[in-house]
Amino acid sequence: MRRILDNLYKGSGWAAALFILAICLLVMAQVVLNLIDKLASNFLGEAFGLTIPSYADFTGFFLAAASFLALAYTLREGGHIRVLLIVQNLPARYRHWVEVWCVTVSGTVTVYFSFYTAFLTYDSFVYNDLSPGMVAVPIWIPQLAMLVGLVVLAIALIDELFALLKGQKASYEGKGENLLEKNPVSAVIVREDGS
Amino acid sequence: MSEIALTVFLLLLLFALLGSGVWVAFSLAMVGLVGMTLFTEAPVGDVMATTIWGASNSWALAALPLFIWMGEILFRSRLSQDMFSALSPWMKNLPGRLLHVNIFGCGIFAAVSGSSAATAATIGKLSIPELSKRGYPEKMMIGTLAGSATLGLLIPPSIILIVYGVATEQSIARLFVAAVLPGLLLLSLFVGFVLVWSLFHKDEIPDEIEDLPFREKLYRSRRLVPVLLLILGVIGSIYTGIASPTDAAAVGVVLALVLSWSTNSLNRKSFFDGLMGATRTSCMIAFILAGAAFLTVAMGFTGIPKLLALWIGSLELSNYALLAALTVFFVILGCFLDGISVVVLTTSVIMPLVEQAGIDPLWFGIYIVIVVEMSQITPPVGFNLFVLQALTGRNILNVAVAALPFFLLMFVALGLIIVFPSIVTFLPNQM
């Protein structure tokens, strides 16, 4: 079970990364087309007007997919920002309950939000809403990516809550709460005498 | 319930949630949910889903993961290391000598990274061992790094300006151009301060040992070429019109990949590490943006921003007093939140005020970024202070004291752009 869940979070994170890669490729393709157009208008006096149809729409959809699919993975890697100024000085016992509180609040918001996103996606499906661009995409498809990301996040938070209640540490604890821990800068120590 | 009491209640709720360690994005969404449920009749869940969907699939925002990815790639390459060793031989005859490498190194790295903490960490990691080995005064070493690393937020491409541009519907290209002169202004203030300080403390600045002949210096400078190509490529693609600022980010990623490939620092592992790092960071920011978008709409339903704007409007503060009040407000907020959250959290409430006061939103964007820069080096929460604390092993107060002169210099810069707004608006008006 543990392995299935971990793979779910990680897999969803990888899917998100692929969407970012896709954004980069898509945008770069458009830039190359712009460049060809620019050269054509300079040398041939006429641009071809090359564009990838609905490219802005697709970029936006990919971004939404990337953002939401990465949520659970980012949570477990300690990537989401929080203010620890006050709670970091609490004794470990209280700190544990602070984590329970945080996960419960976040989990509640996520479950609630997931339900309404499911309604939204279902409505788009039933009414067959299409995106406005040249290539009309049924809007429920990109919305489904958002829904999947939220559901995975909800699962991750519930998973986290159970682990905490069993007395385990949170998965994100001690991971990348600021840039310092994400990058190993602490490895460089300069001594006072400058040696 | 009176609107003021309602506002205070929601603010307290926000601070309570944030202070108790709840993630920023969830805190924002929760306050939006509570505010809307208690004080409006609107269908909360539907509004939430629609708003967040609308805010999340934005083409302009797609630049965010790409610029972050570019920074991640460069962080794993030899680019900054090369830059440092190429710059240092030129500084021999300048008062302050290698201290300027900190400033210019940060300035240049800022032009490609877009993040202040990344700039401090990368340049600091390279320069602190070198400078302390040569015996440079520790206070100036830390101070110059802390101060000039904040330029990462201002000098284009700047993620925070993209966020501001998206949040306030300003042209990102114009914001980027507007940031150029204020960035140079800050750079010259920092350089000027180091010059003057060094003239008064001649004995504290060590002699430069490495005395390369001119040809050698020139030869060494070839290592600056990749950085220059990258900057030219990214910024040039915008101004030749082949790429919008969003597209330019993809150009940056490709150039960064080529760069790190050509210096042999690109391999399968560094590629995927960078990509996953970018995925996490951009997810974090996009999620906060989503939460803030919902909170903004929820606030709109409760009518608070309008009332607050009316209230501050009824105070009839002069523009100067308004800016002074906002500066204090932002610096305090910046003590607890990172720059992007500050911008996202407040623009929705502040912008109507600012526009009502007749302040140019373009100018205000630059102003807000400089204030946020200042907040990066104020205790108790200043990202640059943390980075330098880890690099030097000094406690945060020592680091903050070292950074204080640079904090004051930013104040001076702020004053200058208030008195001479054309420092900001001149270049964009030429477009």
Tab-separated table of N, CA and C in Angstrom, chain A residues 29-30 32-38 40 47-53:
chain	number	residue	atom	x	y	z
A	29	ALA	N	8.702	25.882	-30.293
A	29	ALA	CA	8.274	25.665	-31.676
A	29	ALA	C	7.672	26.946	-32.243
A	30	GLN	N	6.855	27.619	-31.421
A	30	GLN	CA	6.245	28.863	-31.881
A	30	GLN	C	7.320	29.933	-32.130
A	32	VAL	N	10.391	29.447	-33.028
A	32	VAL	CA	11.077	29.123	-34.281
A	32	VAL	C	10.223	29.573	-35.477
A	33	LEU	N	8.922	29.331	-35.389
A	33	LEU	CA	8.035	29.779	-36.467
A	33	LEU	C	8.068	31.305	-36.607
A	34	ASN	N	8.059	32.013	-35.451
A	34	ASN	CA	8.155	33.479	-35.487
A	34	ASN	C	9.436	33.918	-36.170
A	35	LEU	N	10.514	33.192	-35.846
A	35	LEU	CA	11.817	33.533	-36.409
A	35	LEU	C	11.792	33.359	-37.922
A	36	ILE	N	11.217	32.245	-38.381
A	36	ILE	CA	11.117	32.000	-39.821
A	36	ILE	C	10.307	33.121	-40.479
A	37	ASP	N	9.218	33.484	-39.841
A	37	ASP	CA	8.379	34.574	-40.349
A	37	ASP	C	9.149	35.872	-40.451
A	38	LYS	N	9.908	36.152	-39.385
A	38	LYS	CA	10.682	37.389	-39.323
A	38	LYS	C	11.690	37.423	-40.473
A	40	ALA	N	11.569	35.690	-43.195
A	40	ALA	CA	10.847	35.731	-44.464
A	40	ALA	C	10.425	37.153	-44.802
A	47	ALA	N	5.619	37.810	-44.813
A	47	ALA	CA	5.614	36.778	-43.787
A	47	ALA	C	4.590	35.711	-44.130
A	48	PHE	N	4.881	34.483	-43.683
A	48	PHE	CA	3.924	33.415	-43.954
A	48	PHE	C	2.758	33.452	-42.964
A	49	GLY	N	2.998	34.125	-41.825
A	49	GLY	CA	1.970	34.108	-40.782
A	49	GLY	C	1.857	32.752	-40.131
A	50	LEU	N	3.023	32.152	-39.855
A	50	LEU	CA	3.029	30.816	-39.267
A	50	LEU	C	2.651	30.890	-37.790
A	51	THR	N	1.650	30.158	-37.379
A	51	THR	CA	1.361	30.023	-35.949
A	51	THR	C	0.881	28.613	-35.679
A	52	ILE	N	1.140	28.182	-34.474
A	52	ILE	CA	0.566	26.915	-34.040
A	52	ILE	C	-0.859	27.238	-33.608
A	53	PRO	N	-1.868	26.581	-34.174
A	53	PRO	CA	-3.239	26.948	-33.830
A	53	PRO	C	-3.508	26.774	-32.340
